[in-house]
PDB file of C-alpha atoms and ligand atoms in Angstrom:
ATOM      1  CA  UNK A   1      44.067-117.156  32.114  1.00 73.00           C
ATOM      2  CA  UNK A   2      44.375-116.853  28.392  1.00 90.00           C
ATOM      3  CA  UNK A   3      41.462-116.116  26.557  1.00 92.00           C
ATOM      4  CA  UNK A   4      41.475-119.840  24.606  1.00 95.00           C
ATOM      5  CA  UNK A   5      41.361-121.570  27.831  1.00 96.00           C
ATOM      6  CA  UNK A   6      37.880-119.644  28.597  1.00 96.00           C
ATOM      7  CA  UNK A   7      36.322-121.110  25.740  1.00 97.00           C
ATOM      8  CA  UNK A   8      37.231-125.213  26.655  1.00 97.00           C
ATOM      9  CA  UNK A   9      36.172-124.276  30.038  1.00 97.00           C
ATOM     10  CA  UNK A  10      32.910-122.985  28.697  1.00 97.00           C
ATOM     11  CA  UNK A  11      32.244-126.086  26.731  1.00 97.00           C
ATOM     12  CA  UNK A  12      32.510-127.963  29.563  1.00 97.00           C
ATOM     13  CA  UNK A  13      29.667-126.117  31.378  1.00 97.00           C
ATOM     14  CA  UNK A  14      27.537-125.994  28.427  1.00 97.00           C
ATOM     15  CA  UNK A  15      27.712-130.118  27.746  1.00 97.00           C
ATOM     16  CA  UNK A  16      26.954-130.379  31.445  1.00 97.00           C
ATOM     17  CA  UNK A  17      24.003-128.004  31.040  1.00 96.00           C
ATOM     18  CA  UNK A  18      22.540-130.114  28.087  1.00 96.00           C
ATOM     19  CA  UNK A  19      23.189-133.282  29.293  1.00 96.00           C
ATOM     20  CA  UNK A  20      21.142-132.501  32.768  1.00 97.00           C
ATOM     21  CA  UNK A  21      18.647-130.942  30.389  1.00 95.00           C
ATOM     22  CA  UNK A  22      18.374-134.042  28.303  1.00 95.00           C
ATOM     23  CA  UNK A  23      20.574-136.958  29.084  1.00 95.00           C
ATOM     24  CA  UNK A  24      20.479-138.798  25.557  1.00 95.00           C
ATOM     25  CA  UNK A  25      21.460-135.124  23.991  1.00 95.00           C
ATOM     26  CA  UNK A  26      24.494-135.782  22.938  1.00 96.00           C
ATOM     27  CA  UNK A  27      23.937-139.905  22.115  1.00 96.00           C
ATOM     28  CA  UNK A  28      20.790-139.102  20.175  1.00 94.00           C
ATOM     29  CA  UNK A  29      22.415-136.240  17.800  1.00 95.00           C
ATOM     30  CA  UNK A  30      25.621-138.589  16.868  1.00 96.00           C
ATOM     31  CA  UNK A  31      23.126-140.954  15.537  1.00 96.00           C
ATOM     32  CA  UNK A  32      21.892-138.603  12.509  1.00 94.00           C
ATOM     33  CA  UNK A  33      21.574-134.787  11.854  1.00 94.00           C
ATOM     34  CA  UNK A  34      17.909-134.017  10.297  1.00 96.00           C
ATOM     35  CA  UNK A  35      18.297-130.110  10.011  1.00 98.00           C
ATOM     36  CA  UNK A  36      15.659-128.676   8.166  1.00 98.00           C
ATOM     37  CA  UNK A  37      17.293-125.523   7.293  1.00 98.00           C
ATOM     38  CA  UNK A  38      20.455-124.227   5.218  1.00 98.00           C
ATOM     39  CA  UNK A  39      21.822-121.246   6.331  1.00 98.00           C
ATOM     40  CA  UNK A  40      24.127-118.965   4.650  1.00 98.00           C
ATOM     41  CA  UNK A  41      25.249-115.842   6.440  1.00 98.00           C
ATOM     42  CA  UNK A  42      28.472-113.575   6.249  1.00 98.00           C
ATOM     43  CA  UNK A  43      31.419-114.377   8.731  1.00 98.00           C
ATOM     44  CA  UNK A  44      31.078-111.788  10.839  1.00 98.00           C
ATOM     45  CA  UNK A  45      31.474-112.648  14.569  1.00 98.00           C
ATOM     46  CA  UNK A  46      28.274-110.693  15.858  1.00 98.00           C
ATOM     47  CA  UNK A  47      25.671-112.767  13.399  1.00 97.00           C
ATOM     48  CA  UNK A  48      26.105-116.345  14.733  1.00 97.00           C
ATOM     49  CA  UNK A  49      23.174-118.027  13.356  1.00 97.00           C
ATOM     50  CA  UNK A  50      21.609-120.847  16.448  1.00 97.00           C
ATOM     51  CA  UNK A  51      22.544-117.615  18.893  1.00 97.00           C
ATOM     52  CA  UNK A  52      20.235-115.677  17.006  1.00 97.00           C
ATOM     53  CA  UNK A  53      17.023-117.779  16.298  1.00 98.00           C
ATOM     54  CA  UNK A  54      17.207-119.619  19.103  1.00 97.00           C
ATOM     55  CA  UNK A  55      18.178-122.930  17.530  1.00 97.00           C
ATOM     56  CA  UNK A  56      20.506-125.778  19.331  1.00 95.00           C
ATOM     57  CA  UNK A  57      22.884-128.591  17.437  1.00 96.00           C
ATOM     58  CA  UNK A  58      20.873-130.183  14.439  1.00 97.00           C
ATOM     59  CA  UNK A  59      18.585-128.015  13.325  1.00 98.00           C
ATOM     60  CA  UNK A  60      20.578-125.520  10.910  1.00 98.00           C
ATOM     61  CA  UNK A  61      23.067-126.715   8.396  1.00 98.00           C
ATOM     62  CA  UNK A  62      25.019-123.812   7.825  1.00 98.00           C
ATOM     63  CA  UNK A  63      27.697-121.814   5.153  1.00 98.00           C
ATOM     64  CA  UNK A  64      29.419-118.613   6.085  1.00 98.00           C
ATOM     65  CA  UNK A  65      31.499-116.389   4.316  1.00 98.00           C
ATOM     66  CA  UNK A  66      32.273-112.671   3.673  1.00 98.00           C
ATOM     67  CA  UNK A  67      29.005-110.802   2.937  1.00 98.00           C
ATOM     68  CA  UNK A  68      27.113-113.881   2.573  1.00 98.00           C
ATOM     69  CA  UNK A  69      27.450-114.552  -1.191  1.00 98.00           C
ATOM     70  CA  UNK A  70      26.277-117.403  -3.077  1.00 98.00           C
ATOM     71  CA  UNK A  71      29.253-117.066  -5.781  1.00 97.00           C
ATOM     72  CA  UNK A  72      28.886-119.289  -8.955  1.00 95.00           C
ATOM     73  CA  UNK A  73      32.662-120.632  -8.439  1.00 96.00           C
ATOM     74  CA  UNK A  74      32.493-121.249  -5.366  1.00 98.00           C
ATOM     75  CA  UNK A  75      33.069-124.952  -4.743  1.00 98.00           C
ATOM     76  CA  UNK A  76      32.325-124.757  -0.801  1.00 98.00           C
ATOM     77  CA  UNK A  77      29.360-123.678  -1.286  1.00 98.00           C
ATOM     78  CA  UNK A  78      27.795-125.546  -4.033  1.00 98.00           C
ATOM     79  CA  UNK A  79      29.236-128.560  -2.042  1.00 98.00           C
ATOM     80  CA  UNK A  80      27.413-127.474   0.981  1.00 98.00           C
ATOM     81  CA  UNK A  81      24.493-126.637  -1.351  1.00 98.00           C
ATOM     82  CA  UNK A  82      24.208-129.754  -3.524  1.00 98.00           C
ATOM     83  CA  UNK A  83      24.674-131.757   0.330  1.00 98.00           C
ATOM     84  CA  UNK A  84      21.749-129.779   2.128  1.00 98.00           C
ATOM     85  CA  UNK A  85      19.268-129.932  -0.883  1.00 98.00           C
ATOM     86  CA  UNK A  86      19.467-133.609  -1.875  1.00 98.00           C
ATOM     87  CA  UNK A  87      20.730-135.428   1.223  1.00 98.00           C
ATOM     88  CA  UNK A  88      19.593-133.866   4.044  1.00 98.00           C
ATOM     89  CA  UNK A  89      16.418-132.473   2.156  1.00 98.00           C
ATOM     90  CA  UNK A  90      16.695-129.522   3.601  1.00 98.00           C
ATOM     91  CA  UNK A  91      12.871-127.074   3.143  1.00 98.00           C
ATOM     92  CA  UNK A  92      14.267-123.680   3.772  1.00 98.00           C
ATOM     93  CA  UNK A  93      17.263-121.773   2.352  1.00 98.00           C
ATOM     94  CA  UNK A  94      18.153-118.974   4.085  1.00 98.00           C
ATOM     95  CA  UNK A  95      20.154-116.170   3.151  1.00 98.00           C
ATOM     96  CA  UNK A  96      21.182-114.368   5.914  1.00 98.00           C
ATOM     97  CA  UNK A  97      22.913-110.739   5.494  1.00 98.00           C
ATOM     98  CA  UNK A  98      23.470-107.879   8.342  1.00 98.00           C
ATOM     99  CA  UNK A  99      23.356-103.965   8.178  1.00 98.00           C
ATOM    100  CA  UNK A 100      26.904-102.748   8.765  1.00 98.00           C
ATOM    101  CA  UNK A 101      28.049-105.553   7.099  1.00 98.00           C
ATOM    102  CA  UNK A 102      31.704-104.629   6.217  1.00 98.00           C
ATOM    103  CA  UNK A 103      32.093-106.701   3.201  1.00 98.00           C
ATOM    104  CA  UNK A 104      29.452-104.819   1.153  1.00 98.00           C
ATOM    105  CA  UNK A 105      30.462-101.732   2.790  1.00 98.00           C
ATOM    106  CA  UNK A 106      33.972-102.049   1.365  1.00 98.00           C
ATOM    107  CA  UNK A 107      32.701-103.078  -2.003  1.00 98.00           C
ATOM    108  CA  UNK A 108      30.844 -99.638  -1.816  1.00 98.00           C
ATOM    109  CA  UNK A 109      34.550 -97.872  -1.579  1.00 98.00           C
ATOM    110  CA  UNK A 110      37.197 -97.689  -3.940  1.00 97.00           C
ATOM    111  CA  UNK A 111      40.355 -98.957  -1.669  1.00 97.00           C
ATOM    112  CA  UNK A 112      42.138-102.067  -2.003  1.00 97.00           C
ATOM    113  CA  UNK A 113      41.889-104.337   0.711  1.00 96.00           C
ATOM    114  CA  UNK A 114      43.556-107.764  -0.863  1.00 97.00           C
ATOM    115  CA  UNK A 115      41.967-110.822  -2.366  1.00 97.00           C
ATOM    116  CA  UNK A 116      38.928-110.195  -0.523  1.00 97.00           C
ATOM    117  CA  UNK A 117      38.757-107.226  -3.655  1.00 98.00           C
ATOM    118  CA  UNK A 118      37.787-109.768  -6.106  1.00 97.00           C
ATOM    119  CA  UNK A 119      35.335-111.604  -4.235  1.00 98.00           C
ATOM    120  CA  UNK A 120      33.231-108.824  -3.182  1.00 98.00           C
ATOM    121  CA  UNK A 121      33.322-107.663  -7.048  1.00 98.00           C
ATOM    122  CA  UNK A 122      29.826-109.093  -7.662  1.00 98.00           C
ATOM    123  CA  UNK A 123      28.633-106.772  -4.888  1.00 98.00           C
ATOM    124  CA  UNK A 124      29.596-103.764  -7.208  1.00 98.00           C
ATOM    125  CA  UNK A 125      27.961-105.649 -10.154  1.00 98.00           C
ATOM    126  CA  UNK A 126      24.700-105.238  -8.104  1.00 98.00           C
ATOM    127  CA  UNK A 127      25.451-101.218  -6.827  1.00 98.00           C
ATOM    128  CA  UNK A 128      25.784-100.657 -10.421  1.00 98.00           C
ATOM    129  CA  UNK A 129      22.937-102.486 -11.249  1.00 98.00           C
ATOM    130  CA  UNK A 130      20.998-100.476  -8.844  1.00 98.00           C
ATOM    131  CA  UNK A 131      23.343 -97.134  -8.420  1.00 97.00           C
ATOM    132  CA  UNK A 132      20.151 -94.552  -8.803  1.00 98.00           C
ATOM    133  CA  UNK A 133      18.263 -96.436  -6.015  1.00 98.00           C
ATOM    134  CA  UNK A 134      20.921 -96.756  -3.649  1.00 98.00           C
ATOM    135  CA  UNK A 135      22.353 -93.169  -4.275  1.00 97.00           C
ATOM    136  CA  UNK A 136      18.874 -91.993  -3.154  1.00 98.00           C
ATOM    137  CA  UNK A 137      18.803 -93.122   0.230  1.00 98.00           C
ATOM    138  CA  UNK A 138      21.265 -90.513   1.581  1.00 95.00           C
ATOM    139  CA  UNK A 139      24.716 -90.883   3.558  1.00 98.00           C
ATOM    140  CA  UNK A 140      27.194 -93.633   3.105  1.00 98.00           C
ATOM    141  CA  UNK A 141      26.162 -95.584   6.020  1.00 98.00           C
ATOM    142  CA  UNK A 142      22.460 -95.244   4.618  1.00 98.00           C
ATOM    143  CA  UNK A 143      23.731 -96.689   1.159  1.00 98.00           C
ATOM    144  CA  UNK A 144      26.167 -99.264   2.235  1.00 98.00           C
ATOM    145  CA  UNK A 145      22.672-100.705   4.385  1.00 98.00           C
ATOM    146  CA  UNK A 146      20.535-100.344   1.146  1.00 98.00           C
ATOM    147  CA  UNK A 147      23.403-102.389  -1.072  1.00 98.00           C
ATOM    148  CA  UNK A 148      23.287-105.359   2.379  1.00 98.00           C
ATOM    149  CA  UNK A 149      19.444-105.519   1.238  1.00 98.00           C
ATOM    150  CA  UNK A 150      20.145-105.712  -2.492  1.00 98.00           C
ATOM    151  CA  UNK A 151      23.209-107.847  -2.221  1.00 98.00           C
ATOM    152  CA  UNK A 152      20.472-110.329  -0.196  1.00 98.00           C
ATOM    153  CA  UNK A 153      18.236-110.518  -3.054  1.00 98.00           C
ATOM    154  CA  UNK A 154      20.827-110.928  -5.563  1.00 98.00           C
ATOM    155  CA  UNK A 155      22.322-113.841  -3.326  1.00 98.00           C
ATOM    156  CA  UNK A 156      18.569-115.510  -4.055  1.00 98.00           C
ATOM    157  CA  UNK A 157      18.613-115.318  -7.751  1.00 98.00           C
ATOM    158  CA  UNK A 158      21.982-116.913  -7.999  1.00 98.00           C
ATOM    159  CA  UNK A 159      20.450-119.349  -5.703  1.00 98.00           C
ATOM    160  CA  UNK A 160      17.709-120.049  -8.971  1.00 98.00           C
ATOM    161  CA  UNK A 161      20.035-119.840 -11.387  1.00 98.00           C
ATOM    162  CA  UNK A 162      21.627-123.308  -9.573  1.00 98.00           C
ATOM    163  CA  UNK A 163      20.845-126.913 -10.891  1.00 98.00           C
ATOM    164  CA  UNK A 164      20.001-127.900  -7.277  1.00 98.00           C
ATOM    165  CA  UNK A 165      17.476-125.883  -6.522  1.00 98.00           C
ATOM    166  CA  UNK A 166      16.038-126.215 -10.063  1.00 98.00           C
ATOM    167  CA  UNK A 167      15.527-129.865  -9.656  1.00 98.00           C
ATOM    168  CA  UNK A 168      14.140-129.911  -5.888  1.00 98.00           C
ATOM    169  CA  UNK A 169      11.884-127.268  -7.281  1.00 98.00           C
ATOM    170  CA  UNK A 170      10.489-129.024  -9.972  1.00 97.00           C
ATOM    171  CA  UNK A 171      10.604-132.955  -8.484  1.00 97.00           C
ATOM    172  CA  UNK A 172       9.576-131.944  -4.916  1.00 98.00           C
ATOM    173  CA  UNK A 173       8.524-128.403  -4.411  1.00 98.00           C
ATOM    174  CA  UNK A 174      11.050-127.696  -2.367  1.00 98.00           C
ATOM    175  CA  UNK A 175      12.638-125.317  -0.188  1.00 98.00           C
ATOM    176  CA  UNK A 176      11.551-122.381  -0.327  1.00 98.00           C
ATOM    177  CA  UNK A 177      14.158-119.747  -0.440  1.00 98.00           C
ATOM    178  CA  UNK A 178      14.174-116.836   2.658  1.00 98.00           C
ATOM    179  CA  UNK A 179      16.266-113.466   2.924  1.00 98.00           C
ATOM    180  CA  UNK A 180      16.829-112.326   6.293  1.00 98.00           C
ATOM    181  CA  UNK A 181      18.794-108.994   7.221  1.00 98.00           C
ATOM    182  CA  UNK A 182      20.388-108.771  10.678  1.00 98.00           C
ATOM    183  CA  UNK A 183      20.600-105.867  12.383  1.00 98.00           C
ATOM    184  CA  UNK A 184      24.247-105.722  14.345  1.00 97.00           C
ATOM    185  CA  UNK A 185      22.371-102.343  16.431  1.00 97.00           C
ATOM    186  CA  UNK A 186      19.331-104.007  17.934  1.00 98.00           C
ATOM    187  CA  UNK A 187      19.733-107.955  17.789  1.00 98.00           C
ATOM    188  CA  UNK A 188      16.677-108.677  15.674  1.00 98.00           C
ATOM    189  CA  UNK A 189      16.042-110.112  12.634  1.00 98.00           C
ATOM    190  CA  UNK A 190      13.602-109.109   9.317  1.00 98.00           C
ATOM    191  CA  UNK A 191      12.243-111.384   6.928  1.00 98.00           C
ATOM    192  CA  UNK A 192      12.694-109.224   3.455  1.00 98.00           C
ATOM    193  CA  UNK A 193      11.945-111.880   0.551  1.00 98.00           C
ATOM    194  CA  UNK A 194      10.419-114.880   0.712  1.00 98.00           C
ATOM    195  CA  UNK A 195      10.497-116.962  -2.997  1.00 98.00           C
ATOM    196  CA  UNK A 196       8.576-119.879  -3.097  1.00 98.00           C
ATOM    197  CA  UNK A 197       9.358-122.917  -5.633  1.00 98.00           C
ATOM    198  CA  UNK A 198       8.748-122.343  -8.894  1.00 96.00           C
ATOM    199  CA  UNK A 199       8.981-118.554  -8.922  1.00 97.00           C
ATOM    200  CA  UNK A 200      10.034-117.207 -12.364  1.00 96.00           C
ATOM    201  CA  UNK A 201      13.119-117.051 -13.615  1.00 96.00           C
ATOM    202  CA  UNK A 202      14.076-116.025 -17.371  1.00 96.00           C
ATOM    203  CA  UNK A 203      14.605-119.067 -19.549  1.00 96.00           C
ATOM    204  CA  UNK A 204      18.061-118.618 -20.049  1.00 97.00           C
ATOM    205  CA  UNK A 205      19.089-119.600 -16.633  1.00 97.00           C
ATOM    206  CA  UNK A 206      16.742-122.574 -16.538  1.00 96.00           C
ATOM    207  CA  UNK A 207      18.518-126.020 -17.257  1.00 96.00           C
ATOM    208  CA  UNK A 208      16.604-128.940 -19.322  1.00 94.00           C
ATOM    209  CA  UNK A 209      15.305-131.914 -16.570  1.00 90.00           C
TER     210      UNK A 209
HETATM  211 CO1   CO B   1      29.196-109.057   6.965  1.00 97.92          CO
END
């Protein structure tokens, strides 16, 4: 059989499975989706997000992309963004990143890999940013896990440095913003930052409401 065909035949267990679970499943979810989270993890097929927090269809609104980046010129995201925060009213952002993660760990190297060069660039902004403290952890792999951790954090300040999140902030207090680090190794997840509305940010970044 080829490997696609696996993966219809799957689905078909899996509706069957819900619908004897819950008969109005399926009806009830094409009605509305009232997720009350935004996820934005890397691409990477071993961190798929309702696997690993136990969620089903409806409850996580999600964004994924190389190393899990919340890029200022990125219109997919700010789209997915804008759509989560002020339609969906969405209470928790969450970052999600993943040790071994081989976006940062490229970004960490000097070889060319194609476009994907340029969009990890910000995640050598933030090594150099923070070379002394990741230098100090010891090997490569050791480093490469230090700069997922950083590159998480930095992901949440560009997340404050949005208009979006801004205004939800200041007219509803609203969400609060979570980074997460997988680890690929063991299955489970850690809760690193947590930044609750209105957490500082220097003036320059905030926009006039
Ligand atoms: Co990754």
């Amino acid at each position: 059989m080829n490997s696609y065909k696996r993966l219809l035949l799957a689905n078909k267990a899996w509706v069957q499975e819900k619908v004897n679970l819950a008969p109005g499943f399926f009806s009830d979810l094409a009605k509305e989706q009232k997720p009350e989270f935004l996820w934005i993890g890397c691409s990477d097929s071993r961190v798929p997000a309702e696997e690993v927090t136990g969620t089903q269809p409806g409850e996580v609104f999600a964004h994924r992309n190389i190393a899990n980046l919340v890029n200022h010129t990125d219109i997919n995201l700010h789209s997915v963004l804008e759509y989560a925060i002020e339609y969906l009213k969405v209470k928790h952002v969450i970052v999600c990143g993943h040790y071994g993660c081989g976006g940062v760990r490229a970004a960490l190297t000097r070889h060319r890999y194609g476009i994907i060069d340029e969009w990890i660039r910000q995640i050598k902004d933030t090594f150099y940013a923070h070379q002394e403290e990741v230098l100090a952890v010891g090997d490569f792999d050791k480093q490469a896990d230090k700069l997922v951790e950083l590159n998480i954090h930095e992901q949440l300040r560009n997340l404050m440095k949005t208009k979006v999140i801004q205004k939800a902030w200041i007219q509803e207090q609203r969400p609060t913003l979570h980074g997460w680090v997988y680890d690929v190794k063991d299955g489970f997840l850690k809760s690193l930052y947590k930044v609750e509305p209105g957490s500082p940010l220097h003036e320059i970044y905030q926009f006039e409401f």
